C-alpha positions as a printed NumPy array, in Angstrom:
array([[ -1.369,  37.513,  75.127],
       [ -1.459,  39.083,  71.665],
       [  0.177,  35.974,  70.198],
       [ -2.718,  33.95 ,  71.587],
       [ -5.252,  36.383,  70.108],
       [ -3.38 ,  36.239,  66.79 ],
       [ -3.472,  32.423,  66.9  ],
       [ -7.236,  32.427,  67.444],
       [ -7.793,  35.025,  64.725],
       [ -5.896,  32.737,  62.349],
       [ -8.054,  29.748,  63.392],
       [-11.211,  31.707,  62.599],
       [ -9.792,  32.89 ,  59.261],
       [ -8.892,  29.322,  58.265],
       [-12.32 ,  27.981,  59.296],
       [-14.085,  30.67 ,  57.232],
       [-11.903,  29.82 ,  54.202],
       [-12.613,  26.083,  54.555],
       [-16.373,  26.646,  54.764],
       [-16.21 ,  29.093,  51.857],
       [-14.52 ,  26.478,  49.663],
       [-16.861,  23.625,  50.621],
       [-20.472,  24.752,  50.962],
       [-21.57 ,  21.2  ,  51.83 ],
       [-20.587,  21.699,  55.482],
       [-23.798,  21.254,  57.468],
       [-24.83 ,  23.596,  60.283],
       [-24.429,  20.663,  62.709],
       [-20.768,  20.125,  61.747],
       [-20.078,  23.853,  61.968],
       [-21.776,  23.994,  65.388],
       [-19.753,  21.007,  66.594],
       [-16.57 ,  22.801,  65.592],
       [-17.723,  26.005,  67.253],
       [-18.546,  24.113,  70.471],
       [-15.129,  22.445,  70.53 ],
       [-13.229,  25.65 ,  69.777],
       [-15.162,  27.429,  72.533],
       [-14.211,  24.703,  75.015],
       [-10.549,  24.809,  73.985],
       [-10.333,  28.591,  74.114],
       [-12.371,  29.075,  77.301],
       [-10.135,  26.614,  79.165],
       [ -6.994,  28.486,  78.032],
       [ -5.657,  25.64 ,  75.916],
       [ -3.51 ,  26.285,  72.851],
       [ -5.232,  27.114,  69.585],
       [ -5.358,  24.165,  67.198],
       [ -4.603,  23.976,  63.511],
       [ -7.827,  23.34 ,  61.576],
       [ -8.   ,  21.592,  58.223],
       [-10.779,  20.071,  56.139],
       [-11.461,  16.364,  56.553],
       [-12.058,  13.908,  53.739],
       [-15.813,  14.156,  54.401],
       [-17.286,  17.583,  55.052],
       [-15.678,  17.464,  58.497],
       [-13.009,  19.465,  60.289],
       [ -9.737,  18.042,  61.621],
       [ -7.969,  19.647,  64.568],
       [ -4.326,  19.09 ,  65.453],
       [ -1.903,  20.721,  67.882],
       [  1.835,  21.326,  67.959],
       [  2.253,  20.992,  71.733],
       [  4.368,  18.092,  72.978],
       [  1.576,  16.101,  74.649],
       [ -0.803,  16.561,  71.707],
       [  1.526,  16.131,  68.739],
       [  0.018,  12.709,  68.039],
       [ -3.595,  13.858,  68.614],
       [ -6.181,  14.57 ,  65.939],
       [ -9.862,  15.27 ,  66.54 ],
       [-12.263,  15.072,  63.625],
       [-15.577,  16.923,  63.948],
       [-18.673,  15.181,  62.551],
       [-22.355,  16.151,  62.833],
       [-23.021,  14.029,  65.914],
       [-19.61 ,  13.128,  67.327],
       [-15.938,  13.857,  67.67 ],
       [-13.546,  11.138,  66.513],
       [-10.389,  11.088,  68.609],
       [ -7.22 ,   9.698,  67.037],
       [ -3.911,   9.105,  68.819],
       [ -1.118,   8.075,  66.481],
       [  1.664,   5.903,  67.885],
       [  4.553,   4.101,  66.224],
       [  2.845,   1.245,  64.426],
       [ -0.667,   1.706,  65.835],
       [ -3.517,   4.187,  66.099],
       [ -6.053,   4.465,  68.908],
       [ -9.467,   5.687,  67.708],
       [-12.599,   6.333,  69.717],
       [-15.782,   8.394,  69.404],
       [-17.147,  11.042,  71.726],
       [-20.879,  11.548,  71.14 ],
       [-21.81 ,  15.193,  70.672],
       [-25.374,  15.621,  69.464],
       [-25.159,  19.389,  69.977],
       [-25.047,  21.361,  73.161],
       [-24.394,  18.308,  75.315],
       [-21.596,  17.918,  77.796],
       [-18.376,  16.097,  77.052],
       [-16.851,  13.247,  79.014],
       [-13.896,  13.667,  81.342],
       [-11.995,  11.213,  79.116],
       [-12.491,  13.476,  76.094],
       [-11.45 ,  16.608,  77.963],
       [ -8.354,  14.787,  79.26 ],
       [ -7.267,  14.15 ,  75.649],
       [ -7.03 ,  17.884,  74.925],
       [ -3.695,  19.682,  75.311],
       [ -3.028,  21.122,  78.725],
       [ -4.026,  24.677,  79.537],
       [ -1.289,  27.27 ,  79.094]])
């Protein structure tokens, strides 16, 4: 369990560093990230890697087998879900205006619980 706690501590450290380097992150984008991380952690899924997006967004990726080709980008009002395949990319949006629920389809995209 300590490895899991260490993984989540690293996620929070990385997020703080990203926000510290780019003050243009809006509260809505930061809240969207917080909401998604809470969902992932509270459902016992693996901690993601977090990186800055091209816009003031956050990109989440995972190293687990079923999610190796998954990236979720956090915007102010939505999550953009990317699945990368050989020669094609599937992209779709999950609305998230803040505090709202998420679709079953979105939750099914996340890596499986440990």
